[in-house]
Every structure is written in structure tokens, then in C-alpha cells.
Amino acid sequence: MEDKGVFGKIIAILPGLALMVGTLWVLRTWVEPWMANTVLFGQKGWLVKVLSLNYILLAIIVGMLYRNLLFGGKIPAWAEEGFRTTRLFIKAGVIMLGSLYTIQSLAKVGGIAILLIMTFVFGTIFFVMFLGRLMGMDRSLIGVMAAACGVCGVSAAVATSPAVKAKPSDVALVIATILGFGIMTMFVSPFVGKALQMSDYQFGAWVGTGILNSGQVLATCLAFNPTIAPGTAVAYGEIWNVVRVISIPFVVFFITMWFWRAEAQAEHLSLAGILKDKFPIFVIGFFGMTFLSSVGAIGAEGSNTLHLMRDVMSWIFGIGLVGQGAYIDIREIKTAGGKPLKVGLAAGCLKYVVALLVVMFFVSKESSF
Amino acid sequence: MSGVLVVLDESGRAIAEGLRLARERGESVTGLFVYERGWNVYIGHDWLLGSNARATFMEYIEEHEQAAEADLRARFLAAAGDTPVTFTAICCDDLEHLTDAVIREARESGASLIVCADPLVRGLSQRRGGTAALVRGAPCPVALVGQALAA
């Protein structure tokens, strides 16, 4: 591959990045205010109040339209480098989200989050293993599907597949299945949350537990409530998300042990090795921000610094979510099928509905911080 | 240079048919293996994955691709027997679909016929439109070799 040098790489990023930033600017400056004032079916702001459309959902929808209609299914070369910065935006945003918490507030909800996440992660893994074996699926495919449904979708599937020697074609199928389910829940969940009058705390806990893919948890929380501040859906949802992300190496270890136990050529496994290879380092940045927030290094609540930081975060996530939409290829998702689709849908729906019931019955509406 | 271009895939269905058609037409035959490079984009949703895990996955895929090339090359050469054949391995770039690279190669080599299994079992092709894009964009006729139907 041609080496463009640092300057060349920056230039290559600009067109796609400009498209993402420009799209978000138009959505926030023109489209969202227009929707809030437009009268439809005799109600002012019907699009916002009834359809729950805000700039976050619109960012994803427009990103999807770019990829699937305007670009004909492939991100063009001139935009690709820019769209690829999506990952950087989301990770930077998640690190900055650490500033919404203090060590004390994390201690308050952390216990519930860990309990709920671990119960659902391993409950889903066991369910997929049971159903997969019942349906005669290949063990490596079961392992990848269990990780994807249990932890956080694409990230877990990618982390697990080398360890269980999954066929690349199977990994692609699992990813298509997970994304299809996740996109459906991303659009449905805000309606359900509002229809059931869930609090931000309950909503964050629910989608953080029940939605399969990390990026979709973030998008769904922001679609429910686009405000980024302590006590909002994204603040709660992201705690659940971070706990899930941290659990990836442990889940990979568990599934790898399960896989190789039945294989003749057992591989040497070490939890330390898997932790070193799979631990997402950016999580340390998240907790670093929480530490700075706890010692008051980034200003008190209501300060200009925090106000500016949250404004920047809303832009960072918005830009990243345009990119998220542009990575959704409807044609790829439509190819999902067969046993993986059945098992994935069964596990995904079960987790989604049971998480909703648990949150509605056992998690109070009042926020913990 | 005209000739028959046989697209190699894990099903191996196109090999025998490609060799037969080449003998029938009295043309040279080339076995084509395309390295799938679309994974980096395909797993674009792994936003919260550590860089190490992503790199490990990409290395794992690369090992698979190399093993697939070695396997298909051996199968193609074994099936050809005494027939003189050529084997070519190319890469698609990470924005190209695998079939785009086949079309490019067919155009550059001046192939007179492409023989390809349907469905094409290689890389991400089944997730990305399979042989439909190949049939639409090929510069020459395409012979699709489907699964044999049970009687």
C-alpha cells in the first residue's frame, strides 16, 4: 500500500470528515429546529414528540442513506479515510464521558451494573451454547455467536473468533446477524422507553444490558435523551457499556476454555495473555477522567469548562454516529440467515425482553446519582 | 491474451468446469485467487475494541487467506493434471469487493470467459452481493457453476 506520509493522511481524512461534520451541522442547525416547529397531524413538533426524532437518530439515518443510497452500497475512496475516524471519535467521546462521574457515584451504581451485566452476559452465553448445540451448529460458530450476543456484538465477535478458530465466513454471518438485530433495537427502544415512561436511569440500565452492540447502546441512549450530563440516559447506559467492555477478555477466556476442552489439540491458555491482548486500553482513559472529575480537576458542576466539554462531546458523538450509519450496509445485513440468525434472534430477543422486565420490576425510577 | 479465467473458491466447483471449457474452446486457462481485503471495513462497528484485539483478528484473517491460497492452488494444479495452466493470486483493496478485483483482472488479462462458482464461497463475497455484481460488470461472458441438484 502506498505510504502517504502524515500530511497526506490528514488530507485524505478531510473530505469524509467534512461530510460528517457538515451533515451534523445541517441537522443541528436547520433540521432539528424545523422539526420542533413543524405542525403535523395538528400537533406542533409531532416528528420530535411522537417519532422521537432528534439529531442523533437523524445522524444515523442520514449516514445509512449515504452508504446505501447515495454511495450505492460502498463508501467511496474519497470519503473512506474520513469515515474511518468514526472509531476515534466514539472512543474519544467515551473517554470524555468518564468526566460525568465521580468515584463515589460509580461506586453507587457500579455494583448493580456489574451484577446485572454479569448475570445477562453469562446467562446469554449459556443460552446460546445450549440452543446452538440443540440446532447442531459448529462449536466455533457457537463460541463466536455466544460472545457476540453475550457481551457487545461486533467487538466481542472479533475478539473471540481467533481464539476459537472460527471460519471467517461464519464471523461475517454472525456480524450481519448482530447488526441487524441491533439496528432494529436502536430505533425501537426510544419508543418503548417513552411509552413505558421509563426514567433515564431505567432506560440506561435497560439498553446497556439488553442491546447487543456498544455503539448502538450509545446511540439509543442519546436518541432517548440527547443531553449529556450526570443523571441522563447516556451517563447510565455508558456505565453498563464500560462494564461490558471490561468483561470482554474474561468472556473470551471462558469461551476459549469451553471450546478447547472438547478439542483434541488443546491450546495453551492463559488469562493474563488474553487480558494483555484483549483489554481495551481506552477504558483506562475513561476511569482517568472519572478520577480527574472526582478530585475537582475539571471544574465544578455548572462550570464553563464542563459546559464546553459536554458541548464538544455532543458534537463528537454526533459526528461519530453519522459514521456509524455509514457503516451499516443493508444488503450485507439482509444476507443473514440460517441457524445463526435463528439462534442470534432468539438470544437477542430473550435478553432484550428479560432485561426490560428486570429493570421495570427491580430498578427504581429514581436515579442513583 | 485471451483465455479462460477460473475464479477459485472454497467450494472448488468452478475448477473442473473451467478446465473442461478451456479444453473445449482450445484456450489457455488461468486459476485466479483473490485475497479478500474488505475485513477492515466490514468490522467497522467494533468501536470499543482494543487495538490489539483488532490487530490479532486481522492477522488471523491473513493466515486464513494464505492457507486458502495454498489449498486452492494445490487443488487447481492437481485437477489440471497434464493440462498447462497458470495460477494467479491478486489482492482486492479494502474498498473493493472481491468480484470487483475479478472484473479488473479479467479486463487487464483480456479473458474471453470467466468461470465462477455460484454461490461464490470466498471471503465476504456472500455478504456482498455474490456473483450478481460479477455478471453485471464482467467484460466477457461469465459461466456460473451452481450446485448439482439432487434427482
Coordinates of C-alpha atoms in Angstrom, one line a residue:
Chain A
M1 CA 0.0 0.0 0.0
E2 CA 1.2 3.5 -0.8
D3 CA 2.6 5.4 2.2
K4 CA 1.1 8.8 2.1
G5 CA 3.0 10.3 5.0
V6 CA 1.4 12.2 7.9
F7 CA 0.4 15.3 5.8
G8 CA -1.1 13.0 3.0
K9 CA -3.0 11.0 5.6
I10 CA -4.5 14.2 7.1
I11 CA -5.5 15.4 3.6
A12 CA -7.1 12.0 2.9
I13 CA -9.2 12.3 6.0
L14 CA -10.6 15.7 5.3
P15 CA -13.3 15.1 2.6
G16 CA -15.1 12.3 4.5
L17 CA -14.7 14.2 7.8
A18 CA -16.0 17.4 6.3
L19 CA -19.1 15.5 5.0
M20 CA -19.7 14.1 8.5
V21 CA -19.2 17.4 10.3
G22 CA -21.3 19.3 7.6
T23 CA -24.1 16.7 7.9
L24 CA -24.3 17.1 11.7
W25 CA -24.1 20.9 11.4
V26 CA -27.1 21.0 9.0
L27 CA -29.0 18.5 11.2
R28 CA -28.5 20.5 14.4
T29 CA -28.8 24.0 12.9
W30 CA -31.6 23.6 10.5
V31 CA -33.4 20.2 10.5
E32 CA -33.9 19.7 14.3
P33 CA -35.3 23.2 14.9
W34 CA -37.5 22.8 11.8
M35 CA -38.9 19.5 13.1
A36 CA -39.6 21.1 16.5
N37 CA -41.7 23.8 15.0
T38 CA -43.4 21.9 12.2
V39 CA -47.1 21.2 12.7
L40 CA -48.1 17.7 11.6
F41 CA -51.5 16.0 12.4
G42 CA -52.5 19.1 14.3
Q43 CA -49.6 18.9 16.7
K44 CA -46.6 21.2 16.8
G45 CA -43.3 19.2 16.9
W46 CA -45.1 15.9 16.1
L47 CA -41.9 14.5 14.5
V48 CA -40.0 15.1 17.7
K49 CA -42.7 14.3 20.3
V50 CA -44.2 11.2 18.6
L51 CA -41.5 9.8 16.4
S52 CA -38.7 10.7 18.9
L53 CA -36.6 12.1 16.1
N54 CA -33.7 14.1 17.2
Y55 CA -30.3 14.9 15.7
I56 CA -28.8 11.7 16.9
L57 CA -31.3 9.4 15.2
L58 CA -31.2 11.6 12.1
A59 CA -27.4 11.4 12.1
I60 CA -27.6 7.6 11.9
I61 CA -30.4 7.6 9.3
V62 CA -28.5 10.1 7.1
G63 CA -25.3 8.1 7.4
M64 CA -27.3 5.0 6.4
L65 CA -28.7 6.9 3.4
Y66 CA -25.2 8.0 2.3
R67 CA -24.0 4.4 2.3
N68 CA -27.0 2.6 0.9
L69 CA -28.5 5.1 -1.5
L70 CA -26.1 7.9 -2.4
F71 CA -22.9 5.7 -2.4
G72 CA -24.6 2.6 -3.8
G73 CA -23.5 0.3 -1.0
K74 CA -19.8 1.2 -0.7
I75 CA -18.2 4.2 0.9
P76 CA -16.3 5.8 -1.9
A77 CA -12.5 6.0 -1.7
W78 CA -12.5 9.8 -1.3
A79 CA -14.7 9.6 1.8
E80 CA -13.4 6.3 3.4
E81 CA -10.4 7.7 5.3
G82 CA -12.6 10.4 6.9
F83 CA -15.4 7.9 7.8
R84 CA -12.8 5.6 9.3
T85 CA -12.2 8.2 12.0
T86 CA -15.6 7.2 13.5
R87 CA -13.8 4.8 15.8
L88 CA -11.6 7.6 17.0
F89 CA -14.5 9.9 17.7
I90 CA -16.5 7.3 19.6
K91 CA -13.5 6.3 21.7
A92 CA -12.6 9.9 22.4
G93 CA -16.2 10.6 23.4
V94 CA -16.4 7.6 25.7
I95 CA -13.2 8.7 27.4
M96 CA -14.6 12.1 27.9
L97 CA -17.8 10.6 29.3
G98 CA -15.8 9.5 32.2
S99 CA -16.0 13.1 33.4
L100 CA -19.7 12.7 34.1
Y101 CA -19.0 10.5 37.1
T102 CA -17.1 10.6 40.4
I103 CA -15.6 7.7 42.1
Q104 CA -18.4 7.9 44.7
S105 CA -21.2 7.9 42.0
L106 CA -19.6 4.9 40.2
A107 CA -19.4 3.0 43.5
K108 CA -23.2 3.6 43.9
V109 CA -24.3 2.2 40.5
G110 CA -21.3 0.1 39.8
G111 CA -22.5 -2.8 42.0
I112 CA -25.9 -3.0 40.3
A113 CA -24.3 -2.6 36.9
I114 CA -21.8 -5.4 37.5
L115 CA -24.4 -7.7 38.9
L116 CA -26.9 -7.1 36.0
I117 CA -24.3 -7.2 33.3
M118 CA -22.6 -10.4 34.5
T119 CA -25.9 -12.2 35.0
F120 CA -27.1 -11.3 31.5
V121 CA -23.7 -11.8 29.8
F122 CA -23.2 -15.3 31.2
G123 CA -26.9 -16.1 31.0
T124 CA -26.9 -15.3 27.3
I125 CA -23.7 -17.2 26.7
F126 CA -25.1 -20.4 28.3
F127 CA -28.4 -19.9 26.4
V128 CA -26.6 -19.6 23.0
M129 CA -24.4 -22.7 23.8
F130 CA -27.5 -24.7 24.7
L131 CA -29.5 -23.6 21.7
G132 CA -26.6 -23.8 19.3
R133 CA -25.8 -27.4 20.3
L134 CA -29.5 -28.2 20.1
M135 CA -29.6 -26.9 16.5
G136 CA -26.3 -28.7 15.6
M137 CA -24.2 -25.6 15.0
D138 CA -20.5 -25.8 14.7
R139 CA -18.7 -25.3 18.0
S140 CA -16.6 -22.4 16.9
L141 CA -19.6 -20.7 15.4
I142 CA -21.4 -21.2 18.7
G143 CA -18.5 -19.6 20.5
V144 CA -18.5 -16.5 18.4
M145 CA -22.2 -16.2 18.5
A146 CA -22.2 -16.6 22.3
A147 CA -19.6 -13.8 22.7
A148 CA -21.4 -11.5 20.3
C149 CA -24.9 -12.0 21.9
G150 CA -23.5 -12.1 25.4
V151 CA -21.1 -9.1 25.5
C152 CA -21.1 -6.4 22.9
G153 CA -21.7 -7.6 19.4
V154 CA -19.1 -7.0 16.8
S155 CA -16.3 -6.2 19.3
A156 CA -16.7 -9.5 21.1
A157 CA -17.1 -11.5 17.9
V158 CA -13.9 -10.0 16.6
A159 CA -12.1 -10.6 19.9
T160 CA -13.3 -14.2 20.2
S161 CA -13.0 -15.6 16.7
P162 CA -9.2 -16.2 16.5
A163 CA -9.3 -17.9 19.9
V164 CA -11.9 -20.5 18.8
K165 CA -10.6 -20.8 15.2
A166 CA -13.8 -19.6 13.7
K167 CA -14.2 -19.6 9.9
P168 CA -14.1 -16.1 8.6
S169 CA -17.3 -16.7 6.7
D170 CA -19.0 -17.6 10.0
V171 CA -17.7 -14.5 11.7
A172 CA -19.2 -12.4 8.8
L173 CA -22.5 -14.1 9.2
V174 CA -22.6 -13.5 13.0
I175 CA -21.7 -9.8 12.5
A176 CA -24.5 -9.4 9.9
T177 CA -27.0 -11.1 12.4
I178 CA -25.9 -9.0 15.3
L179 CA -26.0 -5.7 13.4
G180 CA -29.4 -6.4 12.0
F181 CA -30.9 -7.1 15.5
G182 CA -29.0 -4.1 17.0
I183 CA -30.3 -1.7 14.4
M184 CA -33.8 -2.8 15.0
T185 CA -33.5 -2.3 18.7
M186 CA -31.8 1.1 18.2
F187 CA -34.9 2.5 16.6
V188 CA -37.5 0.7 18.7
S189 CA -36.0 1.2 22.2
P190 CA -36.6 5.0 22.5
F191 CA -40.3 4.5 21.6
V192 CA -40.6 1.7 24.2
G193 CA -38.8 3.7 26.8
K194 CA -41.1 6.7 26.3
A195 CA -44.2 4.6 26.1
L196 CA -43.4 3.0 29.4
Q197 CA -42.4 6.3 30.9
M198 CA -39.0 5.0 31.9
S199 CA -36.6 7.3 33.8
D200 CA -33.2 7.9 32.3
Y201 CA -31.7 5.6 34.9
Q202 CA -34.1 2.7 34.0
F203 CA -33.6 3.3 30.3
G204 CA -29.8 3.4 30.5
A205 CA -29.8 0.2 32.6
W206 CA -32.1 -1.5 30.2
V207 CA -30.4 -0.7 26.9
G208 CA -26.9 -1.1 28.5
T209 CA -27.9 -4.6 29.4
G210 CA -30.3 -5.6 26.5
I211 CA -28.8 -4.1 23.4
L212 CA -26.0 -6.2 21.8
N213 CA -23.6 -3.7 20.3
S214 CA -21.7 -1.0 22.2
G215 CA -22.1 1.8 19.6
Q216 CA -25.8 1.1 19.4
V217 CA -26.2 1.4 23.2
L218 CA -24.6 4.9 23.0
A219 CA -26.8 5.9 20.0
T220 CA -30.0 4.6 21.7
C221 CA -29.3 6.4 24.9
L222 CA -28.7 9.7 23.1
A223 CA -31.8 9.1 21.0
F224 CA -33.9 8.8 24.2
N225 CA -32.3 11.9 25.7
P226 CA -29.6 13.8 23.8
T227 CA -28.5 15.7 26.9
I228 CA -25.0 14.7 28.1
A229 CA -24.8 15.3 31.8
P230 CA -24.7 13.3 35.0
G231 CA -28.1 11.6 35.6
T232 CA -29.0 11.3 31.9
A233 CA -29.6 8.1 29.9
V234 CA -26.2 8.2 28.3
A235 CA -24.5 8.6 31.6
Y236 CA -26.2 5.4 33.0
G237 CA -26.1 3.4 29.8
E238 CA -22.4 4.0 29.4
I239 CA -21.6 2.7 32.8
W240 CA -23.2 -0.5 31.8
N241 CA -21.4 -0.4 28.5
V242 CA -18.0 0.1 30.1
V243 CA -18.6 -2.8 32.5
R244 CA -19.5 -4.9 29.4
V245 CA -16.4 -3.8 27.5
I246 CA -14.2 -4.7 30.5
S247 CA -15.7 -8.1 30.6
I248 CA -14.6 -8.9 27.0
P249 CA -11.3 -10.6 28.0
F250 CA -12.9 -12.7 30.7
V251 CA -15.6 -13.8 28.3
V252 CA -13.1 -14.6 25.6
F253 CA -11.1 -16.7 28.2
F254 CA -14.3 -18.5 29.3
I255 CA -15.5 -19.3 25.8
T256 CA -12.0 -20.3 24.7
M257 CA -11.7 -22.7 27.6
W258 CA -15.1 -24.2 26.7
F259 CA -14.1 -24.6 23.1
W260 CA -10.7 -26.2 23.5
R261 CA -11.9 -28.5 26.3
A262 CA -13.6 -30.7 23.6
E263 CA -10.8 -30.4 21.0
A264 CA -8.1 -32.9 20.7
Q265 CA -5.3 -30.3 20.2
A266 CA -5.9 -28.2 23.2
E267 CA -4.2 -24.8 23.1
H268 CA -2.2 -23.4 26.0
L269 CA -4.5 -20.8 27.6
S270 CA -3.6 -18.0 29.9
L271 CA -6.0 -15.4 31.3
A272 CA -3.0 -13.0 31.7
G273 CA -2.2 -13.4 28.0
I274 CA -5.8 -12.9 26.9
L275 CA -6.1 -9.8 29.2
K276 CA -2.9 -8.4 27.7
D277 CA -4.2 -9.0 24.1
K278 CA -7.9 -8.1 24.5
F279 CA -8.1 -5.5 27.3
P280 CA -9.4 -2.2 25.7
I281 CA -6.8 0.3 26.9
F282 CA -9.1 3.3 26.3
V283 CA -11.1 2.2 29.3
I284 CA -8.2 3.4 31.5
G285 CA -8.7 6.8 29.9
F286 CA -12.4 6.7 30.9
F287 CA -11.5 6.0 34.5
G288 CA -8.7 8.6 34.4
M289 CA -11.4 11.2 33.5
T290 CA -13.5 10.0 36.4
F291 CA -10.6 10.4 38.7
L292 CA -10.0 13.9 37.5
S293 CA -13.7 14.7 38.0
S294 CA -13.6 13.2 41.5
V295 CA -10.7 15.5 42.6
G296 CA -12.3 18.5 41.0
A297 CA -9.6 19.0 38.4
I298 CA -12.0 19.7 35.5
G299 CA -14.3 22.1 37.3
A300 CA -17.4 22.0 39.4
E301 CA -20.9 21.1 38.1
G302 CA -22.1 24.1 36.1
S303 CA -18.6 25.4 35.3
N304 CA -17.7 26.8 31.8
T305 CA -15.1 24.0 31.4
L306 CA -17.7 21.2 31.9
H307 CA -20.3 23.0 29.8
L308 CA -17.7 23.3 26.9
M309 CA -16.6 19.7 27.3
R310 CA -20.2 18.4 27.1
D311 CA -20.9 20.5 24.1
V312 CA -17.8 19.1 22.4
M313 CA -18.9 15.6 23.4
S314 CA -22.3 16.1 21.8
W315 CA -20.6 17.1 18.5
I316 CA -18.1 14.2 18.8
F317 CA -20.8 11.6 19.3
G318 CA -23.0 13.2 16.6
I319 CA -20.1 13.1 14.0
G320 CA -19.3 9.6 15.1
L321 CA -22.9 8.5 14.7
V322 CA -23.1 9.8 11.1
G323 CA -20.1 7.5 10.5
Q324 CA -21.9 4.7 12.4
G325 CA -24.8 5.0 10.0
A326 CA -22.5 4.9 7.0
Y327 CA -21.0 1.6 8.2
I328 CA -24.5 0.0 8.1
D329 CA -24.8 -1.8 4.8
I330 CA -28.4 -3.0 4.5
R331 CA -27.5 -5.5 1.8
E332 CA -24.9 -7.2 4.0
I333 CA -27.4 -7.4 6.9
K334 CA -30.1 -8.9 4.6
T335 CA -27.8 -11.9 3.8
A336 CA -28.0 -13.1 7.5
G337 CA -29.8 -16.3 7.7
G338 CA -29.9 -20.0 8.7
K339 CA -29.2 -21.3 12.1
P340 CA -27.0 -18.4 13.2
L341 CA -29.9 -16.0 12.5
K342 CA -32.4 -18.1 14.5
V343 CA -30.0 -18.5 17.5
G344 CA -29.0 -14.9 17.4
L345 CA -32.5 -13.6 17.2
A346 CA -33.7 -15.9 19.9
A347 CA -30.9 -14.9 22.2
G348 CA -31.1 -11.2 21.4
C349 CA -34.9 -11.0 21.9
L350 CA -34.8 -13.0 25.1
K351 CA -32.0 -10.8 26.5
Y352 CA -33.8 -7.6 25.4
V353 CA -37.2 -8.6 26.8
V354 CA -36.0 -10.1 30.1
A355 CA -33.7 -7.1 30.7
L356 CA -36.7 -4.8 30.2
L357 CA -38.8 -6.8 32.7
V358 CA -36.0 -6.9 35.3
V359 CA -35.4 -3.2 35.0
M360 CA -39.1 -2.3 35.2
F361 CA -39.7 -4.5 38.2
F362 CA -36.5 -4.3 40.1
V363 CA -34.8 -1.0 39.3
S364 CA -36.3 2.1 40.8
K365 CA -37.2 5.2 38.7
E366 CA -35.1 7.4 40.8
S367 CA -31.5 7.8 39.7
S368 CA -28.7 6.8 42.0
F369 CA -26.6 9.9 41.2
Chain B
M1 CA -4.1 -12.6 -24.5
S2 CA -7.5 -14.3 -24.3
G3 CA -8.2 -17.3 -22.2
V4 CA -10.5 -18.8 -19.6
L5 CA -10.3 -17.3 -16.1
V6 CA -11.4 -19.7 -13.4
V7 CA -12.3 -17.9 -10.1
L8 CA -11.1 -20.2 -7.3
D9 CA -13.3 -20.5 -4.2
E10 CA -13.7 -22.9 -1.3
S11 CA -16.4 -25.0 -3.0
G12 CA -14.0 -25.8 -5.8
R13 CA -16.9 -26.2 -8.2
A14 CA -15.6 -24.0 -10.9
I15 CA -12.3 -25.8 -11.4
A16 CA -13.4 -28.9 -13.3
E17 CA -15.9 -26.9 -15.4
G18 CA -13.3 -24.2 -16.1
L19 CA -10.8 -26.8 -17.3
R20 CA -13.4 -28.6 -19.5
L21 CA -14.5 -25.4 -21.1
A22 CA -10.9 -24.3 -21.8
R23 CA -10.1 -27.6 -23.5
E24 CA -13.3 -27.4 -25.5
R25 CA -12.5 -23.9 -26.7
G26 CA -8.8 -24.6 -27.1
E27 CA -7.8 -21.7 -24.9
S28 CA -5.4 -21.2 -22.1
V29 CA -6.7 -21.4 -18.6
T30 CA -5.8 -19.3 -15.5
G31 CA -6.8 -20.1 -12.0
L32 CA -7.4 -16.8 -10.1
F33 CA -7.3 -16.5 -6.3
V34 CA -8.3 -13.1 -4.9
Y35 CA -7.2 -12.1 -1.4
E36 CA -10.1 -10.6 0.5
R37 CA -9.1 -7.2 1.9
G38 CA -12.6 -6.0 2.9
W39 CA -12.5 -7.1 6.6
N40 CA -11.1 -3.8 7.9
V41 CA -14.2 -2.0 6.7
Y42 CA -16.6 -4.9 7.4
I43 CA -15.8 -5.0 11.1
G44 CA -16.1 -1.2 11.2
H45 CA -18.6 -1.4 14.0
D46 CA -16.1 -2.6 16.6
W47 CA -15.8 0.9 18.0
L48 CA -14.9 -0.1 21.5
L49 CA -12.5 -2.9 20.8
G50 CA -8.9 -2.6 21.9
S51 CA -6.4 -2.1 19.1
N52 CA -4.5 -5.3 20.0
A53 CA -7.7 -7.4 19.6
R54 CA -8.4 -5.8 16.2
A55 CA -4.8 -6.5 15.0
T56 CA -5.0 -10.1 16.2
F57 CA -8.1 -10.6 14.2
M58 CA -6.7 -9.1 11.1
E59 CA -3.6 -11.3 11.4
Y60 CA -5.9 -14.3 11.9
I61 CA -7.8 -13.4 8.7
E62 CA -4.5 -13.1 6.8
E63 CA -3.4 -16.5 7.9
H64 CA -6.7 -17.9 6.7
E65 CA -6.3 -16.2 3.4
Q66 CA -2.8 -17.5 2.9
A67 CA -3.9 -21.1 3.8
A68 CA -6.8 -20.7 1.4
E69 CA -4.5 -19.7 -1.4
A70 CA -2.2 -22.6 -0.8
D71 CA -5.1 -25.1 -0.7
L72 CA -6.8 -23.8 -3.8
R73 CA -3.6 -23.6 -5.7
A74 CA -2.9 -27.2 -4.9
R75 CA -6.4 -28.3 -5.8
F76 CA -6.3 -26.4 -9.1
L77 CA -3.0 -27.7 -10.2
A78 CA -4.0 -31.3 -9.2
A79 CA -7.2 -31.1 -11.2
A80 CA -5.3 -29.7 -14.2
G81 CA -3.0 -32.7 -14.4
D82 CA -1.1 -32.5 -17.6
T83 CA -3.0 -29.5 -19.0
P84 CA -0.8 -26.5 -19.0
V85 CA -2.3 -23.9 -16.7
T86 CA -1.4 -20.7 -15.0
F87 CA -2.1 -19.7 -11.4
T88 CA -2.5 -16.1 -10.3
A89 CA -3.1 -14.5 -6.9
I90 CA -4.2 -10.9 -6.7
C91 CA -5.5 -8.6 -3.9
C92 CA -8.5 -6.5 -3.9
D93 CA -8.1 -3.3 -2.0
D94 CA -10.1 -2.7 1.2
L95 CA -12.8 -0.7 -0.6
E96 CA -13.2 -3.2 -3.5
H97 CA -15.5 -6.1 -3.3
L98 CA -13.8 -9.4 -4.3
T99 CA -15.8 -9.6 -7.5
D100 CA -14.5 -6.1 -8.5
A101 CA -11.0 -7.4 -8.4
V102 CA -12.1 -10.4 -10.6
I103 CA -13.6 -7.9 -13.1
R104 CA -10.4 -5.8 -13.1
E105 CA -8.2 -8.9 -13.6
A106 CA -10.4 -10.2 -16.5
R107 CA -10.2 -6.8 -18.2
E108 CA -6.4 -6.5 -17.8
S109 CA -5.7 -10.0 -18.9
G110 CA -8.2 -9.9 -21.8
A111 CA -10.0 -13.0 -20.6
S112 CA -12.6 -14.4 -23.1
L113 CA -14.6 -16.3 -20.4
I114 CA -14.9 -16.2 -16.6
V115 CA -15.9 -19.4 -14.9
C116 CA -17.1 -18.9 -11.3
A117 CA -19.0 -21.0 -8.7
D118 CA -22.4 -19.7 -7.7
P119 CA -22.6 -19.0 -4.8
L120 CA -19.0 -17.8 -4.7
V121 CA -17.6 -19.1 -1.4
R122 CA -14.7 -16.7 -0.8
G123 CA -14.1 -14.1 1.8
L124 CA -17.0 -11.7 2.2
S125 CA -18.5 -12.2 -1.2
Q126 CA -21.6 -14.0 0.1
R127 CA -22.3 -11.0 2.3
R128 CA -21.7 -8.6 -0.5
G129 CA -23.9 -9.5 -3.4
G130 CA -22.1 -12.7 -4.5
T131 CA -21.8 -13.2 -8.3
A132 CA -24.5 -10.7 -9.3
A133 CA -22.0 -7.9 -9.4
L134 CA -19.6 -10.0 -11.4
V135 CA -22.2 -10.9 -14.0
R136 CA -23.2 -7.2 -14.3
G137 CA -19.7 -5.8 -14.6
A138 CA -17.7 -8.5 -16.4
P139 CA -16.0 -7.6 -19.7
C140 CA -16.7 -11.0 -21.1
P141 CA -19.2 -13.9 -20.7
V142 CA -19.5 -15.5 -17.3
A143 CA -20.2 -19.2 -16.8
L144 CA -21.7 -19.8 -13.3
V145 CA -21.3 -23.2 -11.9
G146 CA -24.1 -23.9 -9.5
Q147 CA -24.7 -26.7 -7.0
A148 CA -25.8 -30.0 -8.5
L149 CA -29.5 -30.6 -7.8
A150 CA -30.5 -33.9 -6.3
A151 CA -32.5 -36.1 -8.6

